[in-house]
Amino acid sequence: MPVDFDVKGKVIAITGAGSGIGFATARLLAEQGCLLSICDVNGTALAECTKEIAALSSSPLNILSTVVDVRKVSDVDSWIDATVAKFGKLDGGINMAGVIPKVINIERVEDLNDEDWNFVIDVNLNGVMHCMRAQLRNMNIGGSIINAASICGVIGFPKNAAYTATKHAVIGLSRTAAKEVGDREIRVNCIAPGLIEGPMQQKSVATRGGEQVWKCHIMRRGTPFEVGSLITWLLCDQSKYISGTVQIIDGAWAC
Ligand SMILES: NC(=O)c1ccc[n+]([C@@H]2O[C@H](COP(=O)([O-])OP(=O)(O)OC[C@H]3O[C@@H](n4cnc5c(N)ncnc54)[C@H](O)[C@@H]3O)[C@@H](O)[C@H]2O)c1
Protein backbone atom coordinates (compact mmCIF):
# COMPACT_ATOMS: atom_id res chain seq x y z
CA MET A 1 0.00 0.00 0.00
CA PRO A 2 1.48 3.42 -0.92
CA VAL A 3 2.62 5.58 2.00
CA ASP A 4 1.06 9.06 2.00
CA PHE A 5 3.95 11.48 2.58
CA ASP A 6 3.86 15.11 1.49
CA VAL A 7 6.92 15.11 -0.80
CA LYS A 8 5.37 15.51 -4.25
CA GLY A 9 7.36 17.82 -6.54
CA LYS A 10 10.43 17.95 -4.28
CA VAL A 11 13.85 17.71 -5.95
CA ILE A 12 15.96 15.15 -4.12
CA ALA A 13 19.60 14.15 -4.65
CA ILE A 14 20.46 10.58 -3.56
CA THR A 15 23.86 8.87 -3.32
CA GLY A 16 24.26 5.10 -3.20
CA ALA A 17 21.13 4.69 -5.34
CA GLY A 18 22.53 1.63 -7.12
CA SER A 19 21.83 -0.73 -4.23
CA GLY A 20 20.13 -1.39 -0.91
CA ILE A 21 18.71 1.52 1.09
CA GLY A 22 19.47 4.23 -1.50
CA PHE A 23 17.72 2.26 -4.24
CA ALA A 24 14.68 1.43 -2.07
CA THR A 25 14.37 5.09 -1.06
CA ALA A 26 14.60 6.27 -4.67
CA ARG A 27 11.84 3.83 -5.65
CA LEU A 28 9.61 5.10 -2.86
CA LEU A 29 10.24 8.75 -3.72
CA ALA A 30 9.64 8.18 -7.45
CA GLU A 31 6.25 6.67 -6.56
CA GLN A 32 5.52 9.72 -4.40
CA GLY A 33 6.11 12.15 -7.28
CA CYS A 34 9.60 13.48 -6.43
CA LEU A 35 12.09 14.65 -9.06
CA LEU A 36 15.23 12.60 -8.43
CA SER A 37 18.93 13.07 -9.08
CA ILE A 38 20.38 9.65 -8.29
CA CYS A 39 24.02 8.64 -8.29
CA ASP A 40 26.37 5.78 -7.53
CA VAL A 41 30.00 4.86 -8.24
CA ASN A 42 28.88 1.55 -9.77
CA GLY A 43 27.66 2.53 -13.23
CA THR A 44 26.29 -0.91 -14.14
CA ALA A 45 24.17 -1.24 -11.01
CA LEU A 46 23.04 2.37 -11.31
CA ALA A 47 21.88 1.86 -14.91
CA GLU A 48 19.76 -1.16 -13.89
CA CYS A 49 18.27 0.67 -10.91
CA THR A 50 17.58 3.78 -13.00
CA LYS A 51 15.35 1.74 -15.34
CA GLU A 52 13.27 0.50 -12.41
CA ILE A 53 13.07 3.91 -10.74
CA ALA A 54 12.10 5.64 -14.00
CA ALA A 55 9.33 3.08 -14.55
CA LEU A 56 7.80 4.09 -11.20
CA SER A 57 7.94 7.81 -11.95
CA SER A 58 5.24 9.68 -13.88
CA SER A 59 7.92 10.65 -16.46
CA PRO A 60 11.49 9.46 -17.20
CA LEU A 61 12.34 13.18 -17.44
CA ASN A 62 11.91 13.34 -13.65
CA ILE A 63 15.08 11.27 -13.15
CA LEU A 64 18.70 12.38 -13.58
CA SER A 65 21.17 9.50 -13.23
CA THR A 66 24.91 10.19 -12.84
CA VAL A 67 27.96 8.08 -12.06
CA VAL A 68 29.65 9.82 -9.12
CA ASP A 69 32.47 8.83 -6.80
CA VAL A 70 31.63 10.67 -3.57
CA ARG A 71 35.34 10.68 -2.65
CA LYS A 72 35.99 13.12 -5.51
CA VAL A 73 35.02 16.74 -4.86
CA SER A 74 34.86 17.54 -8.59
CA ASP A 75 32.43 14.63 -9.23
CA VAL A 76 30.17 15.71 -6.37
CA ASP A 77 30.18 19.43 -7.17
CA SER A 78 29.44 18.79 -10.87
CA TRP A 79 26.63 16.38 -9.95
CA ILE A 80 24.89 18.89 -7.67
CA ASP A 81 25.41 21.73 -10.19
CA ALA A 82 23.84 19.55 -12.92
CA THR A 83 20.94 18.69 -10.60
CA VAL A 84 20.12 22.33 -9.97
CA ALA A 85 20.62 23.18 -13.66
CA LYS A 86 18.11 20.48 -14.68
CA PHE A 87 15.45 20.88 -11.99
CA GLY A 88 15.96 24.53 -10.96
CA LYS A 89 16.18 23.87 -7.20
CA LEU A 90 17.22 21.37 -4.51
CA ASP A 91 14.90 20.36 -1.66
CA GLY A 92 16.66 17.34 -0.22
CA GLY A 93 19.88 15.34 0.01
CA ILE A 94 20.01 11.66 0.95
CA ASN A 95 23.59 10.54 1.45
CA MET A 96 23.61 6.75 1.59
CA ALA A 97 26.81 5.81 -0.29
CA GLY A 98 28.89 3.77 2.12
CA VAL A 99 31.27 0.84 2.46
CA ILE A 100 32.48 -1.59 5.04
CA PRO A 101 36.21 -2.33 5.21
CA LYS A 102 37.62 -5.24 3.22
CA VAL A 103 38.62 -6.73 6.57
CA ILE A 104 35.83 -6.55 9.15
CA ASN A 105 35.15 -8.32 12.47
CA ILE A 106 38.78 -9.51 12.66
CA GLU A 107 41.21 -6.68 13.38
CA ARG A 108 41.43 -4.90 16.72
CA VAL A 109 42.48 -1.24 16.80
CA GLU A 110 46.12 -2.23 17.37
CA ASP A 111 46.10 -4.27 14.15
CA LEU A 112 44.40 -1.72 11.87
CA ASN A 113 45.46 -1.67 8.26
CA ASP A 114 46.16 1.88 6.96
CA GLU A 115 44.87 1.29 3.45
CA ASP A 116 41.54 -0.14 4.59
CA TRP A 117 41.15 2.58 7.27
CA ASN A 118 41.72 5.37 4.73
CA PHE A 119 39.35 3.79 2.20
CA VAL A 120 36.48 3.64 4.70
CA ILE A 121 37.12 7.17 6.00
CA ASP A 122 37.26 8.48 2.44
CA VAL A 123 33.89 7.06 1.36
CA ASN A 124 31.87 7.12 4.60
CA LEU A 125 33.08 10.41 6.08
CA ASN A 126 34.76 12.52 3.38
CA GLY A 127 32.09 11.43 0.90
CA VAL A 128 29.24 12.55 3.17
CA MET A 129 31.02 15.85 3.84
CA HIS A 130 31.57 16.51 0.09
CA CYS A 131 27.90 15.79 -0.66
CA MET A 132 26.44 17.69 2.26
CA ARG A 133 28.65 20.73 1.55
CA ALA A 134 27.58 20.88 -2.11
CA GLN A 135 23.93 20.27 -1.19
CA LEU A 136 23.84 22.96 1.51
CA ARG A 137 25.34 25.54 -0.87
CA ASN A 138 22.35 24.94 -3.17
CA MET A 139 19.58 23.96 -0.77
CA ASN A 140 16.23 25.73 -0.69
CA ILE A 141 14.80 27.23 2.47
CA GLY A 142 12.94 24.38 4.15
CA GLY A 143 15.23 21.67 2.71
CA SER A 144 16.15 18.43 4.44
CA ILE A 145 19.33 16.34 4.46
CA ILE A 146 19.51 12.76 5.70
CA ASN A 147 22.91 11.15 6.21
CA ALA A 148 23.71 7.47 6.69
CA ALA A 149 25.04 6.74 10.14
CA SER A 150 24.48 3.34 11.78
CA ILE A 151 24.01 1.90 15.22
CA CYS A 152 27.82 1.73 14.92
CA GLY A 153 27.58 5.52 15.22
CA VAL A 154 26.01 5.38 18.68
CA ILE A 155 27.78 2.46 20.36
CA GLY A 156 31.23 0.90 20.01
CA PHE A 157 31.64 -2.24 17.92
CA PRO A 158 34.74 -4.31 18.65
CA LYS A 159 36.82 -5.32 15.60
CA ASN A 160 34.93 -2.77 13.51
CA ALA A 161 36.88 0.42 14.27
CA ALA A 162 37.08 2.13 10.89
CA TYR A 163 33.39 1.78 10.12
CA THR A 164 32.37 2.66 13.69
CA ALA A 165 34.61 5.75 13.72
CA THR A 166 33.15 7.04 10.44
CA LYS A 167 29.57 6.60 11.59
CA HIS A 168 30.26 8.43 14.89
CA ALA A 169 31.88 11.21 12.82
CA VAL A 170 28.92 11.47 10.44
CA ILE A 171 26.70 12.11 13.46
CA GLY A 172 28.98 14.90 14.71
CA LEU A 173 29.14 16.46 11.26
CA SER A 174 25.37 16.32 10.85
CA ARG A 175 24.60 17.76 14.29
CA THR A 176 27.02 20.63 13.65
CA ALA A 177 25.49 21.41 10.26
CA ALA A 178 21.97 21.24 11.75
CA LYS A 179 22.88 24.04 14.17
CA GLU A 180 24.46 26.11 11.39
CA VAL A 181 21.54 26.00 8.94
CA GLY A 182 18.50 26.10 11.22
CA ASP A 183 18.10 29.82 10.49
CA ARG A 184 17.40 28.85 6.86
CA GLU A 185 14.80 26.30 8.06
CA ILE A 186 17.05 23.56 6.66
CA ARG A 187 17.16 20.31 8.60
CA VAL A 188 19.96 17.77 8.91
CA ASN A 189 19.30 14.36 10.45
CA CYS A 190 20.99 10.96 10.51
CA ILE A 191 19.52 7.52 10.23
CA ALA A 192 21.13 4.78 12.30
CA PRO A 193 20.09 1.39 10.93
CA GLY A 194 20.91 -1.91 12.59
CA LEU A 195 20.99 -4.97 10.37
CA ILE A 196 19.21 -4.27 7.09
CA GLU A 197 18.79 -6.86 4.33
CA GLY A 198 21.19 -6.41 1.41
CA PRO A 199 24.75 -6.98 0.22
CA MET A 200 26.37 -4.94 3.00
CA GLN A 201 24.78 -6.90 5.86
CA GLN A 202 25.44 -10.23 4.08
CA LYS A 203 29.20 -9.51 4.00
CA SER A 204 29.19 -8.28 7.57
CA VAL A 205 27.19 -11.22 8.98
CA ALA A 206 29.28 -13.77 7.08
CA THR A 207 32.48 -12.56 8.75
CA ARG A 208 30.85 -12.24 12.17
CA GLY A 209 30.21 -15.97 12.39
CA GLY A 210 26.72 -16.29 10.94
CA GLU A 211 23.20 -15.25 11.76
CA GLN A 212 23.00 -16.84 15.22
CA VAL A 213 25.13 -13.95 16.58
CA TRP A 214 22.53 -11.27 15.83
CA LYS A 215 19.41 -13.42 16.21
CA CYS A 216 19.63 -13.27 20.00
CA HIS A 217 19.73 -9.45 19.94
CA ILE A 218 17.03 -8.31 17.53
CA MET A 219 13.59 -9.27 16.29
CA ARG A 220 14.72 -9.74 12.66
CA ARG A 221 16.64 -8.00 9.91
CA GLY A 222 15.05 -4.78 8.68
CA THR A 223 14.25 -4.13 5.04
CA PRO A 224 15.57 -1.32 2.84
CA PHE A 225 11.94 -0.29 2.29
CA GLU A 226 11.46 0.23 6.06
CA VAL A 227 14.54 2.47 6.15
CA GLY A 228 13.37 4.27 2.99
CA SER A 229 10.05 5.01 4.70
CA LEU A 230 11.87 6.59 7.65
CA ILE A 231 13.99 8.68 5.26
CA THR A 232 10.89 9.79 3.37
CA TRP A 233 9.29 10.90 6.60
CA LEU A 234 12.41 12.92 7.50
CA LEU A 235 12.18 14.61 4.09
CA CYS A 236 8.54 15.52 4.21
CA ASP A 237 7.05 18.70 5.63
CA GLN A 238 5.24 16.83 8.43
CA SER A 239 8.62 16.37 10.19
CA LYS A 240 9.84 19.95 9.72
CA TYR A 241 10.70 20.58 13.39
CA ILE A 242 12.95 17.52 13.56
CA SER A 243 16.61 18.38 13.07
CA GLY A 244 19.96 17.34 14.51
CA THR A 245 18.59 13.94 15.46
CA VAL A 246 19.78 10.37 15.03
CA GLN A 247 16.89 8.12 14.08
CA ILE A 248 17.69 4.59 15.21
CA ILE A 249 15.98 1.86 13.17
CA ASP A 250 17.34 -1.43 14.46
CA GLY A 251 14.66 -3.75 15.87
CA ALA A 252 15.88 -3.06 19.43
CA TRP A 253 19.55 -3.93 18.94
CA ALA A 254 21.27 -0.86 20.40
CA CYS A 255 18.82 -0.05 23.20
N1 LIG B 1 22.71 -2.51 5.40
C1 LIG B 1 22.90 -2.33 6.70
O1 LIG B 1 22.71 -3.26 7.50
C2 LIG B 1 23.31 -0.97 7.23
C3 LIG B 1 23.32 -0.77 8.60
C4 LIG B 1 23.72 0.46 9.11
C5 LIG B 1 24.09 1.48 8.27
N2 LIG B 1 24.08 1.27 6.93
C6 LIG B 1 24.52 2.38 6.08
O2 LIG B 1 23.49 2.72 5.17
C7 LIG B 1 24.07 3.11 3.92
C8 LIG B 1 23.46 2.26 2.81
O3 LIG B 1 23.72 0.88 3.09
P1 LIG B 1 23.22 -0.27 2.12
O4 LIG B 1 22.88 -1.44 2.92
O5 LIG B 1 22.24 0.28 1.18
O6 LIG B 1 24.59 -0.60 1.35
P2 LIG B 1 24.82 -1.16 -0.12
O7 LIG B 1 26.19 -1.74 -0.13
O8 LIG B 1 23.66 -2.00 -0.56
O9 LIG B 1 24.79 0.18 -1.02
C9 LIG B 1 25.79 1.16 -0.89
C10 LIG B 1 25.94 1.82 -2.25
O10 LIG B 1 26.96 2.83 -2.13
C11 LIG B 1 27.72 2.84 -3.32
N3 LIG B 1 29.04 3.41 -3.11
C12 LIG B 1 30.09 2.85 -2.47
N4 LIG B 1 31.17 3.64 -2.57
C13 LIG B 1 30.78 4.74 -3.28
C14 LIG B 1 31.47 5.91 -3.72
N5 LIG B 1 32.77 6.10 -3.46
N6 LIG B 1 30.76 6.83 -4.41
C15 LIG B 1 29.43 6.64 -4.69
N7 LIG B 1 28.76 5.53 -4.34
C16 LIG B 1 29.44 4.59 -3.62
C17 LIG B 1 27.81 1.36 -3.70
O11 LIG B 1 28.18 1.18 -5.07
C18 LIG B 1 26.41 0.86 -3.36
O12 LIG B 1 25.56 0.94 -4.48
C19 LIG B 1 25.57 2.94 4.06
O13 LIG B 1 26.17 4.19 4.34
C20 LIG B 1 25.71 2.01 5.23
O14 LIG B 1 26.93 2.20 5.94
C21 LIG B 1 23.70 0.07 6.37
mmCIF file of C-alpha atoms in Angstrom, residues 10-213:
data_model
loop_
_atom_site.group_PDB
_atom_site.id
_atom_site.type_symbol
_atom_site.label_atom_id
_atom_site.label_comp_id
_atom_site.label_asym_id
_atom_site.label_seq_id
_atom_site.Cartn_x
_atom_site.Cartn_y
_atom_site.Cartn_z
ATOM 1 C CA LYS A 10 10.426 17.953 -4.284
ATOM 2 C CA VAL A 11 13.852 17.709 -5.953
ATOM 3 C CA ILE A 12 15.956 15.155 -4.115
ATOM 4 C CA ALA A 13 19.605 14.149 -4.652
ATOM 5 C CA ILE A 14 20.461 10.584 -3.561
ATOM 6 C CA THR A 15 23.860 8.872 -3.319
ATOM 7 C CA GLY A 16 24.264 5.099 -3.205
ATOM 8 C CA ALA A 17 21.132 4.685 -5.341
ATOM 9 C CA GLY A 18 22.531 1.629 -7.118
ATOM 10 C CA SER A 19 21.826 -0.734 -4.232
ATOM 11 C CA GLY A 20 20.127 -1.387 -0.913
ATOM 12 C CA ILE A 21 18.708 1.517 1.086
ATOM 13 C CA GLY A 22 19.472 4.228 -1.499
ATOM 14 C CA PHE A 23 17.721 2.262 -4.242
ATOM 15 C CA ALA A 24 14.684 1.429 -2.071
ATOM 16 C CA THR A 25 14.373 5.092 -1.057
ATOM 17 C CA ALA A 26 14.599 6.266 -4.666
ATOM 18 C CA ARG A 27 11.837 3.829 -5.646
ATOM 19 C CA LEU A 28 9.606 5.103 -2.861
ATOM 20 C CA LEU A 29 10.240 8.754 -3.725
ATOM 21 C CA ALA A 30 9.643 8.183 -7.448
ATOM 22 C CA GLU A 31 6.255 6.670 -6.565
ATOM 23 C CA GLN A 32 5.525 9.717 -4.398
ATOM 24 C CA GLY A 33 6.107 12.150 -7.281
ATOM 25 C CA CYS A 34 9.601 13.479 -6.430
ATOM 26 C CA LEU A 35 12.094 14.646 -9.059
ATOM 27 C CA LEU A 36 15.227 12.602 -8.428
ATOM 28 C CA SER A 37 18.929 13.073 -9.077
ATOM 29 C CA ILE A 38 20.382 9.653 -8.290
ATOM 30 C CA CYS A 39 24.024 8.644 -8.295
ATOM 31 C CA ASP A 40 26.366 5.784 -7.532
ATOM 32 C CA VAL A 41 29.996 4.861 -8.242
ATOM 33 C CA ASN A 42 28.883 1.546 -9.765
ATOM 34 C CA GLY A 43 27.658 2.528 -13.228
ATOM 35 C CA THR A 44 26.289 -0.907 -14.143
ATOM 36 C CA ALA A 45 24.173 -1.237 -11.006
ATOM 37 C CA LEU A 46 23.035 2.374 -11.314
ATOM 38 C CA ALA A 47 21.878 1.858 -14.912
ATOM 39 C CA GLU A 48 19.763 -1.156 -13.887
ATOM 40 C CA CYS A 49 18.268 0.673 -10.909
ATOM 41 C CA THR A 50 17.585 3.783 -12.999
ATOM 42 C CA LYS A 51 15.348 1.743 -15.342
ATOM 43 C CA GLU A 52 13.266 0.496 -12.405
ATOM 44 C CA ILE A 53 13.068 3.906 -10.739
ATOM 45 C CA ALA A 54 12.104 5.641 -13.999
ATOM 46 C CA ALA A 55 9.331 3.085 -14.546
ATOM 47 C CA LEU A 56 7.800 4.094 -11.196
ATOM 48 C CA SER A 57 7.941 7.815 -11.954
ATOM 49 C CA SER A 58 5.242 9.678 -13.885
ATOM 50 C CA SER A 59 7.924 10.646 -16.463
ATOM 51 C CA PRO A 60 11.494 9.462 -17.201
ATOM 52 C CA LEU A 61 12.342 13.184 -17.439
ATOM 53 C CA ASN A 62 11.910 13.339 -13.654
ATOM 54 C CA ILE A 63 15.078 11.271 -13.149
ATOM 55 C CA LEU A 64 18.703 12.380 -13.577
ATOM 56 C CA SER A 65 21.167 9.501 -13.234
ATOM 57 C CA THR A 66 24.910 10.186 -12.835
ATOM 58 C CA VAL A 67 27.964 8.076 -12.058
ATOM 59 C CA VAL A 68 29.645 9.819 -9.117
ATOM 60 C CA ASP A 69 32.473 8.830 -6.798
ATOM 61 C CA VAL A 70 31.635 10.668 -3.570
ATOM 62 C CA ARG A 71 35.339 10.679 -2.650
ATOM 63 C CA LYS A 72 35.987 13.116 -5.507
ATOM 64 C CA VAL A 73 35.025 16.742 -4.858
ATOM 65 C CA SER A 74 34.855 17.538 -8.589
ATOM 66 C CA ASP A 75 32.427 14.630 -9.226
ATOM 67 C CA VAL A 76 30.167 15.708 -6.366
ATOM 68 C CA ASP A 77 30.176 19.434 -7.171
ATOM 69 C CA SER A 78 29.435 18.795 -10.874
ATOM 70 C CA TRP A 79 26.627 16.381 -9.952
ATOM 71 C CA ILE A 80 24.889 18.892 -7.675
ATOM 72 C CA ASP A 81 25.411 21.733 -10.194
ATOM 73 C CA ALA A 82 23.845 19.554 -12.921
ATOM 74 C CA THR A 83 20.942 18.685 -10.602
ATOM 75 C CA VAL A 84 20.116 22.335 -9.966
ATOM 76 C CA ALA A 85 20.616 23.179 -13.659
ATOM 77 C CA LYS A 86 18.109 20.482 -14.676
ATOM 78 C CA PHE A 87 15.453 20.879 -11.994
ATOM 79 C CA GLY A 88 15.961 24.525 -10.961
ATOM 80 C CA LYS A 89 16.183 23.873 -7.200
ATOM 81 C CA LEU A 90 17.217 21.369 -4.515
ATOM 82 C CA ASP A 91 14.900 20.361 -1.660
ATOM 83 C CA GLY A 92 16.658 17.338 -0.222
ATOM 84 C CA GLY A 93 19.883 15.336 0.007
ATOM 85 C CA ILE A 94 20.005 11.661 0.953
ATOM 86 C CA ASN A 95 23.593 10.536 1.453
ATOM 87 C CA MET A 96 23.611 6.748 1.594
ATOM 88 C CA ALA A 97 26.813 5.814 -0.290
ATOM 89 C CA GLY A 98 28.889 3.767 2.120
ATOM 90 C CA VAL A 99 31.266 0.841 2.457
ATOM 91 C CA ILE A 100 32.479 -1.594 5.043
ATOM 92 C CA PRO A 101 36.208 -2.334 5.208
ATOM 93 C CA LYS A 102 37.622 -5.235 3.221
ATOM 94 C CA VAL A 103 38.621 -6.732 6.569
ATOM 95 C CA ILE A 104 35.829 -6.550 9.152
ATOM 96 C CA ASN A 105 35.150 -8.318 12.470
ATOM 97 C CA ILE A 106 38.777 -9.512 12.655
ATOM 98 C CA GLU A 107 41.214 -6.679 13.378
ATOM 99 C CA ARG A 108 41.433 -4.897 16.724
ATOM 100 C CA VAL A 109 42.478 -1.237 16.795
ATOM 101 C CA GLU A 110 46.118 -2.230 17.368
ATOM 102 C CA ASP A 111 46.098 -4.272 14.148
ATOM 103 C CA LEU A 112 44.395 -1.719 11.871
ATOM 104 C CA ASN A 113 45.456 -1.669 8.258
ATOM 105 C CA ASP A 114 46.159 1.879 6.963
ATOM 106 C CA GLU A 115 44.866 1.294 3.452
ATOM 107 C CA ASP A 116 41.536 -0.141 4.595
ATOM 108 C CA TRP A 117 41.145 2.578 7.267
ATOM 109 C CA ASN A 118 41.722 5.366 4.730
ATOM 110 C CA PHE A 119 39.345 3.785 2.197
ATOM 111 C CA VAL A 120 36.479 3.641 4.697
ATOM 112 C CA ILE A 121 37.124 7.173 5.999
ATOM 113 C CA ASP A 122 37.255 8.476 2.442
ATOM 114 C CA VAL A 123 33.886 7.057 1.365
ATOM 115 C CA ASN A 124 31.872 7.115 4.595
ATOM 116 C CA LEU A 125 33.079 10.408 6.077
ATOM 117 C CA ASN A 126 34.760 12.524 3.384
ATOM 118 C CA GLY A 127 32.088 11.434 0.897
ATOM 119 C CA VAL A 128 29.243 12.550 3.168
ATOM 120 C CA MET A 129 31.021 15.851 3.839
ATOM 121 C CA HIS A 130 31.568 16.509 0.095
ATOM 122 C CA CYS A 131 27.901 15.793 -0.662
ATOM 123 C CA MET A 132 26.439 17.688 2.260
ATOM 124 C CA ARG A 133 28.651 20.733 1.545
ATOM 125 C CA ALA A 134 27.576 20.878 -2.106
ATOM 126 C CA GLN A 135 23.928 20.273 -1.190
ATOM 127 C CA LEU A 136 23.844 22.960 1.512
ATOM 128 C CA ARG A 137 25.342 25.537 -0.874
ATOM 129 C CA ASN A 138 22.351 24.939 -3.168
ATOM 130 C CA MET A 139 19.581 23.963 -0.767
ATOM 131 C CA ASN A 140 16.233 25.731 -0.687
ATOM 132 C CA ILE A 141 14.800 27.231 2.472
ATOM 133 C CA GLY A 142 12.936 24.375 4.154
ATOM 134 C CA GLY A 143 15.234 21.670 2.710
ATOM 135 C CA SER A 144 16.153 18.429 4.444
ATOM 136 C CA ILE A 145 19.334 16.341 4.461
ATOM 137 C CA ILE A 146 19.511 12.762 5.698
ATOM 138 C CA ASN A 147 22.915 11.150 6.210
ATOM 139 C CA ALA A 148 23.707 7.472 6.686
ATOM 140 C CA ALA A 149 25.042 6.744 10.144
ATOM 141 C CA SER A 150 24.478 3.342 11.779
ATOM 142 C CA ILE A 151 24.011 1.904 15.221
ATOM 143 C CA CYS A 152 27.821 1.731 14.918
ATOM 144 C CA GLY A 153 27.576 5.524 15.224
ATOM 145 C CA VAL A 154 26.007 5.379 18.680
ATOM 146 C CA ILE A 155 27.775 2.460 20.364
ATOM 147 C CA GLY A 156 31.232 0.896 20.009
ATOM 148 C CA PHE A 157 31.639 -2.240 17.920
ATOM 149 C CA PRO A 158 34.744 -4.313 18.655
ATOM 150 C CA LYS A 159 36.817 -5.317 15.601
ATOM 151 C CA ASN A 160 34.934 -2.767 13.509
ATOM 152 C CA ALA A 161 36.882 0.419 14.273
ATOM 153 C CA ALA A 162 37.075 2.126 10.888
ATOM 154 C CA TYR A 163 33.389 1.780 10.117
ATOM 155 C CA THR A 164 32.375 2.656 13.687
ATOM 156 C CA ALA A 165 34.612 5.751 13.723
ATOM 157 C CA THR A 166 33.151 7.039 10.438
ATOM 158 C CA LYS A 167 29.573 6.599 11.591
ATOM 159 C CA HIS A 168 30.264 8.433 14.889
ATOM 160 C CA ALA A 169 31.879 11.206 12.820
ATOM 161 C CA VAL A 170 28.921 11.475 10.437
ATOM 162 C CA ILE A 171 26.696 12.114 13.460
ATOM 163 C CA GLY A 172 28.983 14.901 14.709
ATOM 164 C CA LEU A 173 29.145 16.459 11.264
ATOM 165 C CA SER A 174 25.371 16.315 10.852
ATOM 166 C CA ARG A 175 24.603 17.764 14.292
ATOM 167 C CA THR A 176 27.017 20.629 13.653
ATOM 168 C CA ALA A 177 25.489 21.407 10.263
ATOM 169 C CA ALA A 178 21.975 21.238 11.747
ATOM 170 C CA LYS A 179 22.881 24.042 14.168
ATOM 171 C CA GLU A 180 24.457 26.108 11.389
ATOM 172 C CA VAL A 181 21.536 26.002 8.938
ATOM 173 C CA GLY A 182 18.505 26.100 11.222
ATOM 174 C CA ASP A 183 18.101 29.823 10.488
ATOM 175 C CA ARG A 184 17.399 28.847 6.861
ATOM 176 C CA GLU A 185 14.803 26.298 8.064
ATOM 177 C CA ILE A 186 17.053 23.557 6.665
ATOM 178 C CA ARG A 187 17.162 20.307 8.598
ATOM 179 C CA VAL A 188 19.959 17.769 8.913
ATOM 180 C CA ASN A 189 19.302 14.363 10.452
ATOM 181 C CA CYS A 190 20.992 10.961 10.512
ATOM 182 C CA ILE A 191 19.523 7.522 10.231
ATOM 183 C CA ALA A 192 21.132 4.778 12.305
ATOM 184 C CA PRO A 193 20.091 1.390 10.932
ATOM 185 C CA GLY A 194 20.907 -1.914 12.592
ATOM 186 C CA LEU A 195 20.990 -4.975 10.371
ATOM 187 C CA ILE A 196 19.209 -4.271 7.086
ATOM 188 C CA GLU A 197 18.793 -6.860 4.331
ATOM 189 C CA GLY A 198 21.188 -6.411 1.405
ATOM 190 C CA PRO A 199 24.748 -6.976 0.220
ATOM 191 C CA MET A 200 26.373 -4.938 3.005
ATOM 192 C CA GLN A 201 24.781 -6.899 5.860
ATOM 193 C CA GLN A 202 25.439 -10.233 4.080
ATOM 194 C CA LYS A 203 29.198 -9.509 3.999
ATOM 195 C CA SER A 204 29.185 -8.284 7.574
ATOM 196 C CA VAL A 205 27.193 -11.216 8.984
ATOM 197 C CA ALA A 206 29.275 -13.773 7.084
ATOM 198 C CA THR A 207 32.480 -12.555 8.748
ATOM 199 C CA ARG A 208 30.854 -12.244 12.175
ATOM 200 C CA GLY A 209 30.214 -15.975 12.387
ATOM 201 C CA GLY A 210 26.719 -16.291 10.943
ATOM 202 C CA GLU A 211 23.202 -15.249 11.760
ATOM 203 C CA GLN A 212 23.000 -16.836 15.219
ATOM 204 C CA VAL A 213 25.133 -13.951 16.575
#
